Coordinates of C-alpha atoms in Angstrom, one line a residue:
Chain A
M1 CA 99.2 12.8 58.5
T2 CA 100.7 9.7 56.8
L3 CA 103.6 9.6 54.4
G4 CA 101.1 9.1 51.6
G5 CA 99.2 12.2 52.7
W6 CA 102.4 14.3 52.6
I7 CA 103.2 13.1 49.1
S8 CA 99.7 13.7 47.8
M9 CA 99.5 17.1 49.3
T10 CA 103.0 18.1 48.2
V11 CA 102.5 16.9 44.6
T12 CA 99.1 18.3 44.1
L13 CA 99.9 21.6 45.5
G14 CA 103.3 21.7 43.8
F15 CA 101.8 20.9 40.4
V16 CA 99.2 23.5 40.7
L17 CA 101.1 26.2 42.3
G18 CA 104.1 25.7 39.7
L19 CA 101.8 25.9 36.7
F20 CA 99.8 28.9 38.2
S21 CA 103.1 30.8 39.0
W22 CA 104.3 30.1 35.4
C23 CA 101.1 31.4 34.0
C24 CA 101.2 34.5 36.1
Y25 CA 104.9 35.0 35.3
K26 CA 104.0 34.8 31.3
M27 CA 101.0 37.1 31.7
A28 CA 103.0 39.8 33.5
T29 CA 105.8 39.9 31.0
A30 CA 104.0 39.3 27.8
P31 CA 103.1 42.6 25.9
D32 CA 99.3 43.3 25.4
A33 CA 98.3 43.3 21.7
P34 CA 97.0 46.7 20.5
D35 CA 93.4 47.1 19.8
S36 CA 92.4 46.4 16.3
P37 CA 90.1 49.0 14.5
D38 CA 87.6 46.4 13.4
D39 CA 87.0 45.2 17.1
S40 CA 86.0 49.0 18.2
D41 CA 83.5 48.9 21.2
D42 CA 80.1 50.2 20.1
E43 CA 78.1 49.5 23.2
S44 CA 76.2 52.7 22.7
R45 CA 74.3 51.0 19.9
D46 CA 72.0 49.1 22.0
S47 CA 72.1 50.9 25.4
Chain B
M1 CA 72.1 36.7 7.9
K2 CA 71.2 39.7 10.0
K3 CA 74.2 41.0 12.1
P4 CA 73.5 41.4 15.7
M5 CA 73.4 44.7 17.1
Q6 CA 76.1 44.5 19.8
N7 CA 79.8 44.3 19.3
E8 CA 81.1 44.5 22.9
H9 CA 84.6 43.3 23.9
W10 CA 86.8 43.1 27.0
G11 CA 88.9 46.1 28.0
S12 CA 92.1 44.1 28.7
R13 CA 93.7 40.8 28.7
L14 CA 93.8 40.9 32.6
G15 CA 90.2 41.9 32.8
V16 CA 89.0 38.9 30.7
V17 CA 91.3 36.5 32.5
L18 CA 89.9 37.9 35.9
A19 CA 86.3 37.6 34.6
V20 CA 86.7 34.0 33.4
S21 CA 88.5 33.2 36.6
G22 CA 85.8 34.9 38.6
S23 CA 83.2 32.8 36.7
A24 CA 85.1 29.6 37.7
V25 CA 85.9 30.5 41.2
G26 CA 82.8 30.2 43.2
L27 CA 81.2 27.9 46.0
G28 CA 82.5 24.8 44.0
N29 CA 86.0 25.8 45.0
F30 CA 85.7 26.5 48.7
L31 CA 82.8 24.0 49.6
R32 CA 82.2 21.4 47.1
F33 CA 85.8 20.6 46.4
P34 CA 86.8 19.9 50.0
A35 CA 83.5 17.8 50.6
Q36 CA 84.1 15.8 47.5
A37 CA 87.9 15.1 48.4
A38 CA 87.2 14.1 51.8
S39 CA 84.4 11.8 51.1
N40 CA 86.0 10.2 47.9
G41 CA 89.3 8.9 49.5
G42 CA 91.0 12.0 50.5
G43 CA 94.6 12.0 48.7
A44 CA 93.3 9.0 46.6
F45 CA 90.8 11.5 45.0
M46 CA 93.6 13.6 43.8
I47 CA 94.8 11.1 41.3
P48 CA 91.5 11.0 39.1
Y49 CA 91.1 14.6 39.9
L50 CA 94.5 15.7 38.2
I51 CA 93.8 13.4 35.4
A52 CA 90.6 15.0 34.7
L53 CA 92.3 18.4 34.9
V54 CA 95.0 17.5 32.4
A55 CA 93.0 15.3 30.2
V56 CA 89.7 17.1 30.1
A57 CA 89.8 20.6 31.6
I58 CA 93.0 22.3 30.2
P59 CA 92.4 21.2 26.6
L60 CA 88.7 21.9 26.6
A61 CA 89.1 25.1 28.2
S62 CA 91.5 26.3 25.4
A63 CA 89.1 24.9 22.7
E64 CA 86.2 26.6 24.3
W65 CA 87.9 30.1 24.6
A66 CA 89.1 29.5 20.9
L67 CA 85.5 28.3 19.7
G68 CA 83.9 31.2 21.6
R69 CA 86.2 33.7 19.9
Y70 CA 85.7 31.9 16.5
G71 CA 82.0 32.8 17.0
G72 CA 82.4 36.2 18.4
R73 CA 84.4 37.3 15.4
R74 CA 81.6 36.4 13.2
G75 CA 79.1 38.4 15.5
M76 CA 77.9 35.3 17.5
H77 CA 78.0 35.4 21.3
S78 CA 75.6 32.7 22.5
P79 CA 76.1 28.9 22.2
M80 CA 73.3 28.8 19.7
G81 CA 75.2 31.0 17.3
I82 CA 78.6 29.9 17.9
Y83 CA 77.9 26.3 17.5
Y84 CA 76.0 27.2 14.2
V85 CA 78.8 29.0 12.7
A86 CA 81.5 26.7 14.0
S87 CA 79.7 23.6 12.6
G88 CA 79.8 25.2 9.2
R89 CA 76.3 26.6 9.5
R90 CA 74.5 23.3 10.4
P91 CA 71.1 23.9 12.1
F92 CA 71.5 20.8 14.1
F93 CA 74.2 22.4 16.0
G94 CA 72.5 25.6 16.3
V95 CA 69.7 24.1 18.0
C96 CA 72.1 21.9 20.3
G97 CA 73.7 25.2 21.3
G98 CA 70.3 26.9 21.9
G99 CA 69.5 23.7 24.2
L100 CA 72.6 24.0 26.1
T101 CA 72.2 27.5 27.1
F102 CA 69.9 26.0 29.6
T103 CA 72.8 24.9 31.7
A104 CA 74.1 28.3 33.0
F105 CA 70.7 29.7 32.8
V106 CA 69.1 27.0 35.1
I107 CA 72.2 27.0 37.4
N108 CA 71.7 30.6 38.2
M109 CA 68.1 30.0 39.2
Y110 CA 69.3 28.3 42.4
Y111 CA 72.8 29.8 42.6
L112 CA 71.4 33.2 43.2
F113 CA 69.5 31.7 46.2
V114 CA 72.6 30.2 47.6
E115 CA 74.6 33.4 47.0
S116 CA 71.8 35.3 49.3
W117 CA 72.7 32.7 51.9
C118 CA 76.2 33.7 51.9
A119 CA 75.5 37.3 52.1
L120 CA 73.0 36.8 54.9
Y121 CA 75.5 34.9 56.9
A122 CA 78.1 37.6 56.2
L123 CA 75.6 40.0 57.6
Q124 CA 74.9 37.8 60.6
Y125 CA 78.5 37.9 61.6
L126 CA 78.7 41.7 61.1
G127 CA 75.5 41.8 63.3
G128 CA 77.0 39.4 65.7
L129 CA 74.4 36.7 66.0
L130 CA 76.6 33.9 65.0
A131 CA 79.4 35.2 67.5
P132 CA 79.6 37.3 70.7
L133 CA 79.9 41.0 70.1
G134 CA 79.0 42.6 66.9
L135 CA 76.3 45.2 66.0
G136 CA 73.5 43.3 67.6
F137 CA 71.0 42.7 64.8
S138 CA 69.4 39.5 63.6
L139 CA 68.2 38.6 60.2
F140 CA 67.6 34.9 61.0
P141 CA 63.8 34.3 61.7
N142 CA 62.9 33.4 65.1
Q143 CA 66.4 34.4 66.8
A144 CA 66.9 37.3 69.1
P145 CA 69.5 39.7 68.2
G146 CA 72.8 39.6 69.9
L147 CA 72.7 35.9 71.0
S148 CA 75.5 33.6 69.9
L149 CA 74.7 30.0 69.1
D150 CA 76.1 27.6 71.6
S151 CA 75.4 24.1 70.1
A152 CA 75.6 22.0 66.9
A153 CA 71.9 21.8 66.9
A154 CA 71.4 25.8 66.9
Y155 CA 73.7 26.0 63.9
Q156 CA 71.6 23.5 62.1
D157 CA 68.4 25.4 63.1
A158 CA 69.6 28.6 62.0
F159 CA 70.5 27.0 58.5
L160 CA 67.0 25.3 58.2
A161 CA 65.6 28.8 59.1
T162 CA 67.7 30.5 56.3
T163 CA 66.9 27.9 53.7
G164 CA 63.2 27.2 54.7
A165 CA 64.2 23.4 54.5
T166 CA 61.8 22.4 57.0
R167 CA 58.7 22.4 55.1
D168 CA 57.6 23.7 51.6
R169 CA 56.8 27.4 51.3
A170 CA 58.4 28.2 54.7
L171 CA 60.0 31.2 53.2
F172 CA 56.7 33.0 52.1
G173 CA 55.7 33.7 55.6
A174 CA 56.9 36.7 57.9
N175 CA 60.0 34.4 58.9
G176 CA 61.4 34.5 55.4
A177 CA 61.1 38.2 54.8
S178 CA 64.9 38.8 55.9
V179 CA 66.2 35.9 53.4
L180 CA 64.0 37.1 50.5
G181 CA 65.0 40.6 51.1
V182 CA 68.7 39.7 50.9
F183 CA 67.9 37.5 47.9
A184 CA 66.1 40.5 46.2
L185 CA 69.5 42.7 46.8
C186 CA 71.7 40.0 45.3
A187 CA 69.3 39.6 42.2
I188 CA 69.3 43.3 41.7
A189 CA 73.1 43.5 42.0
N190 CA 73.5 40.6 39.2
F191 CA 71.0 42.1 36.8
W192 CA 72.4 45.7 37.1
L193 CA 76.0 44.3 36.4
I194 CA 74.7 42.5 33.4
Y195 CA 72.9 45.7 32.2
R196 CA 76.1 47.5 32.4
G197 CA 77.6 45.4 29.7
V198 CA 80.6 43.2 29.5
S199 CA 83.4 45.7 29.9
K200 CA 81.7 48.3 32.1
G201 CA 79.7 45.9 34.2
I202 CA 81.3 42.5 34.4
E203 CA 85.0 43.3 33.7
R204 CA 85.3 46.3 36.2
F205 CA 83.3 44.4 38.9
C206 CA 85.6 41.3 38.6
K207 CA 88.8 43.6 38.7
A208 CA 87.5 45.2 42.0
V209 CA 86.4 41.9 43.7
A210 CA 89.3 39.5 42.7
P211 CA 91.9 41.3 45.3
L212 CA 89.1 41.1 48.1
I213 CA 88.8 37.4 47.5
L214 CA 92.4 36.9 47.7
I215 CA 92.7 39.1 50.9
C216 CA 89.8 37.1 52.7
S217 CA 91.3 33.6 51.6
I218 CA 94.8 34.7 52.9
I219 CA 93.5 36.0 56.2
I220 CA 91.6 32.6 56.8
I221 CA 94.5 30.4 55.7
F222 CA 96.8 32.4 57.9
R223 CA 94.5 31.7 60.8
V224 CA 94.1 28.2 60.1
L225 CA 97.6 27.4 59.5
T226 CA 98.8 29.2 62.7
L227 CA 96.0 27.1 65.0
D228 CA 97.5 23.9 66.3
N229 CA 95.1 21.9 68.6
P230 CA 93.1 24.6 69.8
T231 CA 90.9 22.1 71.9
G232 CA 93.9 20.1 73.3
K233 CA 92.1 16.9 72.4
E234 CA 93.9 13.8 70.8
G235 CA 93.6 13.6 67.1
Q236 CA 92.5 17.2 66.6
S237 CA 95.8 18.8 65.6
L238 CA 96.5 20.7 62.6
L239 CA 98.2 17.7 61.0
D240 CA 95.3 15.6 61.9
G241 CA 93.0 18.1 60.0
L242 CA 95.5 18.1 57.0
G243 CA 95.6 14.3 57.1
F244 CA 91.8 13.9 57.1
M245 CA 92.0 16.0 53.6
W246 CA 95.0 14.5 52.0
N247 CA 95.8 11.1 53.5
P248 CA 94.9 8.5 50.5
Q249 CA 92.2 6.3 52.1
N250 CA 92.5 2.6 50.5
A251 CA 94.1 3.9 47.3
A252 CA 93.7 0.7 45.3
E253 CA 90.2 0.3 46.4
T254 CA 89.2 3.9 45.8
L255 CA 90.7 4.1 42.5
K256 CA 88.6 0.9 41.1
K257 CA 85.4 2.8 42.0
P258 CA 83.8 4.4 39.0
S259 CA 81.8 6.8 41.3
V260 CA 85.2 8.3 42.4
W261 CA 86.2 9.1 38.7
L262 CA 82.6 10.5 38.0
A263 CA 83.0 12.8 41.1
A264 CA 86.4 13.8 40.1
T265 CA 85.2 14.7 36.5
S266 CA 82.1 16.4 37.7
Q267 CA 83.9 18.6 40.3
I268 CA 86.3 19.5 37.3
F269 CA 83.2 20.8 35.2
F270 CA 81.5 22.4 38.1
S271 CA 84.5 24.3 39.3
T272 CA 85.9 25.5 36.0
S273 CA 82.8 26.5 34.5
I274 CA 83.7 24.7 31.2
C275 CA 80.8 23.2 29.3
T276 CA 78.2 25.4 31.1
S277 CA 78.2 28.0 28.1
A278 CA 79.6 30.8 30.4
V279 CA 83.3 30.3 29.2
L280 CA 82.1 30.0 25.6
C281 CA 80.2 33.2 25.9
Y282 CA 83.1 35.2 27.7
G283 CA 85.5 33.8 25.0
S284 CA 83.3 35.3 22.4
Y285 CA 84.1 39.1 23.6
V286 CA 87.9 38.4 23.2
Q287 CA 89.4 40.6 20.4
A288 CA 90.7 39.0 17.2
K289 CA 94.4 39.9 17.9
R290 CA 94.4 39.2 21.6
D291 CA 95.8 35.9 23.1
V292 CA 93.4 33.2 24.1
A293 CA 95.9 30.1 24.7
L294 CA 97.7 31.6 27.8
S295 CA 94.6 33.4 29.0
S296 CA 92.6 30.1 29.1
L297 CA 95.4 28.3 30.9
T298 CA 95.8 31.1 33.3
S299 CA 92.2 31.3 34.3
T300 CA 92.0 27.6 34.6
M301 CA 95.0 27.6 36.8
T302 CA 93.8 30.5 39.0
N303 CA 90.7 28.4 39.5
E304 CA 92.7 25.5 40.5
F305 CA 95.0 27.5 42.7
C306 CA 91.6 28.8 44.7
E307 CA 90.4 25.4 44.6
V308 CA 93.4 23.2 45.8
C309 CA 95.8 25.4 47.3
L310 CA 93.0 27.7 49.4
G311 CA 90.0 25.5 49.4
G312 CA 92.1 22.3 50.1
L313 CA 93.7 24.0 53.2
M314 CA 91.2 26.3 54.7
I315 CA 87.9 24.3 55.1
V316 CA 88.5 20.7 56.3
P317 CA 91.5 21.1 58.7
P318 CA 89.6 23.6 61.0
A319 CA 86.5 21.5 61.1
I320 CA 88.6 18.4 62.3
M321 CA 90.7 20.6 64.8
F322 CA 87.7 22.1 66.5
L323 CA 85.0 19.5 66.1
G324 CA 86.9 16.2 65.6
A325 CA 84.9 13.1 64.8
A326 CA 81.6 14.8 65.1
A327 CA 82.5 17.0 62.1
S328 CA 84.1 14.0 59.9
E329 CA 80.5 12.4 59.5
K330 CA 79.0 15.5 57.9
I331 CA 81.9 17.0 55.9
G332 CA 80.7 15.2 52.7
S333 CA 77.6 17.3 52.4
V334 CA 78.5 20.6 50.8
F335 CA 75.7 22.7 52.7
S336 CA 76.4 21.0 56.1
L337 CA 80.1 21.7 55.7
G338 CA 79.6 25.4 54.6
F339 CA 76.5 26.6 56.8
V340 CA 76.5 24.3 59.8
I341 CA 79.9 23.0 60.6
L342 CA 82.1 25.9 59.7
P343 CA 80.0 28.5 61.7
N344 CA 80.3 26.0 64.6
V345 CA 84.0 26.2 64.1
F346 CA 83.9 29.9 63.9
G347 CA 82.0 30.1 67.2
Q348 CA 84.7 28.3 69.0
M349 CA 87.7 30.1 67.4
P350 CA 89.2 33.2 68.9
A351 CA 88.1 36.2 67.0
G352 CA 85.5 33.9 65.2
Q353 CA 83.1 36.7 64.3
F354 CA 86.0 38.4 62.0
F355 CA 86.8 35.2 60.6
G356 CA 83.2 34.1 60.0
F357 CA 82.5 37.6 58.4
A358 CA 85.7 37.2 56.2
F359 CA 84.8 33.6 55.2
F360 CA 81.1 34.3 54.1
A361 CA 82.2 37.6 52.5
L362 CA 84.7 35.5 50.4
L363 CA 82.0 33.0 49.5
F364 CA 79.6 35.9 48.6
F365 CA 82.2 37.7 46.4
A366 CA 83.2 34.3 44.8
A367 CA 79.6 33.5 44.1
I368 CA 78.6 36.9 42.5
T369 CA 81.3 36.7 40.0
S370 CA 80.1 33.3 39.0
S371 CA 76.5 34.0 38.9
I372 CA 76.9 37.1 36.6
S373 CA 78.8 34.9 34.2
Q374 CA 75.7 32.5 34.1
L375 CA 73.4 35.4 32.8
Q376 CA 75.4 36.6 30.0
P377 CA 74.7 33.5 27.7
A378 CA 70.9 33.9 28.1
S379 CA 71.2 37.6 27.4
A380 CA 73.4 36.9 24.2
F381 CA 70.6 34.1 23.2
L382 CA 67.9 36.7 23.3
E383 CA 70.1 39.2 21.3
E384 CA 70.6 36.6 18.4
A385 CA 67.0 35.3 18.5
F386 CA 64.9 38.6 18.8
G387 CA 67.4 41.3 18.3
W388 CA 66.3 42.9 21.6
T389 CA 68.1 46.0 23.1
R390 CA 70.3 45.4 26.3
G391 CA 67.5 46.8 28.6
K392 CA 64.8 44.4 27.1
R393 CA 67.1 41.5 27.2
V394 CA 68.1 42.0 31.0
L395 CA 64.4 42.3 31.8
A396 CA 63.3 39.2 30.1
V397 CA 66.3 37.2 31.6
A398 CA 65.4 38.6 35.0
L399 CA 61.7 37.7 34.9
A400 CA 62.6 34.1 33.6
E401 CA 65.4 33.6 36.4
L402 CA 63.3 34.8 39.0
T403 CA 60.3 32.5 38.0
G404 CA 62.9 29.7 38.3
T405 CA 64.1 30.9 41.8
F406 CA 60.4 31.0 42.7
V407 CA 60.1 27.5 42.3
V408 CA 63.4 26.6 44.2
C409 CA 62.1 28.8 47.2
W410 CA 58.7 27.4 47.1
F411 CA 59.6 23.6 47.2
T412 CA 62.1 24.1 50.0
E413 CA 61.3 21.0 52.1
G414 CA 64.6 19.0 52.1
L415 CA 65.7 21.5 49.4
V416 CA 64.2 19.1 46.9
A417 CA 63.7 21.6 44.0
L418 CA 67.3 22.9 44.4
D419 CA 68.7 19.3 44.3
A420 CA 66.5 18.7 41.0
F421 CA 67.9 21.8 39.4
D422 CA 71.5 21.1 40.5
F423 CA 71.1 17.6 39.1
W424 CA 69.9 18.5 35.7
S425 CA 72.0 21.7 35.1
A426 CA 75.2 21.3 36.9
N427 CA 75.7 17.4 36.4
F428 CA 73.6 16.1 33.6
M429 CA 74.0 19.0 31.0
P430 CA 77.7 19.8 31.2
F431 CA 78.6 16.1 30.4
L432 CA 76.1 16.4 27.6
C433 CA 77.6 19.7 26.6
A434 CA 81.1 18.3 26.7
L435 CA 80.3 15.5 24.3
V436 CA 78.5 17.7 21.7
Q437 CA 81.1 20.3 21.9
T438 CA 84.1 17.9 21.6
T439 CA 82.3 16.2 18.7
L440 CA 81.7 19.7 17.1
I441 CA 85.2 20.4 17.5
V442 CA 86.7 17.1 16.3
F443 CA 84.5 16.4 13.4
F444 CA 83.2 19.6 12.0
L445 CA 85.3 22.7 13.1
G446 CA 88.6 20.5 12.5
R447 CA 92.2 20.8 13.4
K448 CA 93.2 23.7 11.1
K449 CA 90.5 26.1 12.2
L450 CA 91.1 25.3 15.8
R451 CA 95.0 25.8 15.5
D452 CA 94.4 29.0 13.5
E453 CA 92.1 30.5 16.3
L454 CA 94.3 29.4 19.0
D455 CA 97.4 30.8 17.4
S456 CA 95.8 34.2 16.5
G457 CA 97.7 36.6 19.0
A458 CA 98.8 33.6 20.9
I459 CA 101.5 34.2 23.7
I460 CA 102.4 30.5 24.0
K461 CA 102.0 28.0 21.5
T462 CA 99.8 25.2 22.6
S463 CA 97.8 24.8 19.3
K464 CA 99.4 21.6 18.0
Y465 CA 98.7 19.7 21.4
V466 CA 95.0 20.9 21.8
F467 CA 93.3 19.0 18.9
P468 CA 94.9 15.6 19.6
A469 CA 94.4 15.9 23.3
I470 CA 90.5 16.7 22.6
A471 CA 90.1 14.0 19.8
F472 CA 92.1 11.1 21.4
V473 CA 92.0 11.9 25.2
S474 CA 89.2 14.0 26.1
L475 CA 86.4 12.5 23.9
P476 CA 87.0 8.9 24.8
Y477 CA 87.4 9.8 28.4
L478 CA 84.2 11.8 28.5
A479 CA 82.2 9.0 26.5
I480 CA 83.5 6.3 29.1
V481 CA 82.6 8.5 32.2
F482 CA 79.3 9.6 30.9
G483 CA 78.4 6.1 30.1
F484 CA 79.2 5.0 33.6
W485 CA 77.4 8.0 35.0
L486 CA 74.3 7.1 33.0
Y487 CA 74.6 3.6 33.9
G488 CA 75.2 4.0 37.6
E489 CA 73.9 7.3 39.1
F490 CA 71.3 8.6 36.5
V491 CA 68.7 5.7 36.9
N492 CA 68.8 5.9 40.5
K493 CA 68.5 9.6 40.8
C494 CA 65.6 9.6 38.3
K495 CA 63.8 7.0 40.5
E496 CA 64.6 9.0 43.5
F497 CA 63.1 12.3 42.0
A498 CA 60.1 10.6 40.8
A499 CA 59.1 9.9 44.4
K500 CA 59.1 13.4 45.4
P501 CA 56.2 15.8 44.5
G502 CA 58.3 19.1 44.7
S503 CA 61.0 17.3 42.5
L504 CA 58.5 16.4 39.8
T505 CA 57.1 19.8 39.6
S506 CA 60.6 21.2 39.4
E507 CA 61.3 18.8 36.5
I508 CA 58.2 19.7 34.4
F509 CA 59.3 23.3 34.9
L510 CA 62.8 22.6 33.8
L511 CA 61.3 20.7 30.8
A512 CA 59.3 23.6 29.9
V513 CA 62.4 25.8 30.0
F514 CA 64.4 23.5 27.9
A515 CA 61.7 23.1 25.3
A516 CA 61.3 26.8 25.0
L517 CA 64.9 27.2 24.3
V518 CA 65.0 24.6 21.6
I519 CA 61.6 26.0 20.0
V520 CA 63.2 29.5 19.8
S521 CA 66.5 28.1 18.6
I522 CA 64.8 26.1 15.8
F523 CA 63.0 29.3 14.6
T524 CA 66.1 31.4 14.7
V525 CA 68.3 28.9 13.0
L526 CA 65.6 28.6 10.3
R527 CA 65.4 32.2 10.0
W528 CA 69.2 32.4 9.5
K529 CA 69.3 29.9 6.9
R530 CA 66.4 31.7 5.1
E531 CA 68.3 34.9 5.2
E532 CA 71.3 33.1 3.9
R533 CA 69.3 31.7 0.9
L534 CA 67.9 35.2 0.2
G535 CA 71.4 36.9 0.4
K536 CA 72.7 34.3 -2.2
E537 CA 69.8 34.7 -4.4
K538 CA 70.2 38.4 -4.4
G539 CA 73.8 38.1 -5.1
A540 CA 73.1 35.7 -8.3
N541 CA 70.6 38.1 -9.7
L542 CA 73.0 41.1 -9.3

């Protein structure tokens, strides 16, 4: 593995892993929006 | 306009993120990406790849989720209906959307077949054919149970027997019974999940399968990273394996080649499922007050995590560690890498049967979450076109998909039909879809509507960046790359297909599918227009 290989691997994995971790953190800490009444599930209508 | 009968939606934010991630994470992450990277300059490939990710995938994924929900809030779930309402009820875009339903619909015709190979290989490891020990049953044609394969040629033969690639119609004899039997089970599972619906079928299944994908990946990654030079030969250490994948090979020369940029952009389309109508359709089931900005970014990055961090580390390094130069020549071919080289590696690895089973189970689970997402746009299309009940729609989609898969299974010599289906649905159409979609967003939906849609329920504020990124970066980038692709690869590929009878028949079939979608779209959009006109006249008379 050359120095260029280490750099490309570290930069790529670092970028992807960093952004992915940040997304997971935001997903885990953000409150979920309540169901709005106009979006009620009516699957029964065509099943 | 007649309101569609269905008003389904996702049960939770996590559910939709896992479903879209499941749609994106598939064979493209674990087989296509390592093969493309290793054969297009290794580390140098990652430069165009990351540029395509930032310039195209992230903004387009956000816009596609927003566009999908914009349509979903107006009762539309198929690309035909979504494009129609998002373009200000322009029939041209409705018909374009109908035609572009082709992408996911046709990908599924061969994807189901490949998915059944993964299931068959996983069962083979469980049975012990591809490694010593095991339960002692064989599903491969012409192979006695309990025998382990002991040479590269034997793995190649096993692959040819599974796929029937030696001659056309090879699977329609006694030898193909096990392959077609496993295929039938996979197809039934797919259609049953679609029949169950968005939240009760797709969402529940993706929530159950996502941890399994992660567990299988971690097991294999741990095994790979703890092996060091298992054969003791020079040039076959872990670092040599990682180097083959990540070392930039002639970076300056590689980056000058348009083919490398094309490969990187195609890989992004293939792996993220954007512009295949699957994300658009899934986005349409997100509720009005739920976030799409963070969800789209999270699902894109989940896909990238599986592709770069898992697929980039677990596939190529062990192939080099165990097989050395013999593997490096064949790594560029996706099917050879997955179904010939890796089984050979597992055959030489301690506890290879267990790791082989874990790997093909991983591929199967990743594939099935993708294949169900390819069926939903066609189901939504039929709902909007004919107003059919879910049962009727699933039956019609199943019959059409199985007809396509029949063509793929019939012309198996050299897998020519599969190649033709893949070229038109996974290479040509996503580029075309991306251009139509970005044009629709930039010139017809407009900045304000896109921002409003992205901001509704948003956890992170990305809306002000998405429109400029699409208008000034993604659209020109796609136009240039698609132009190079048409000039370079398209003409050669068409000439290559014309020379093969199986390809020609496949293309006639694909043309018929495309024509049928366009014709149905024209009649549906004209019906919508007529209903709108009648509605207005009624309103005026009152």
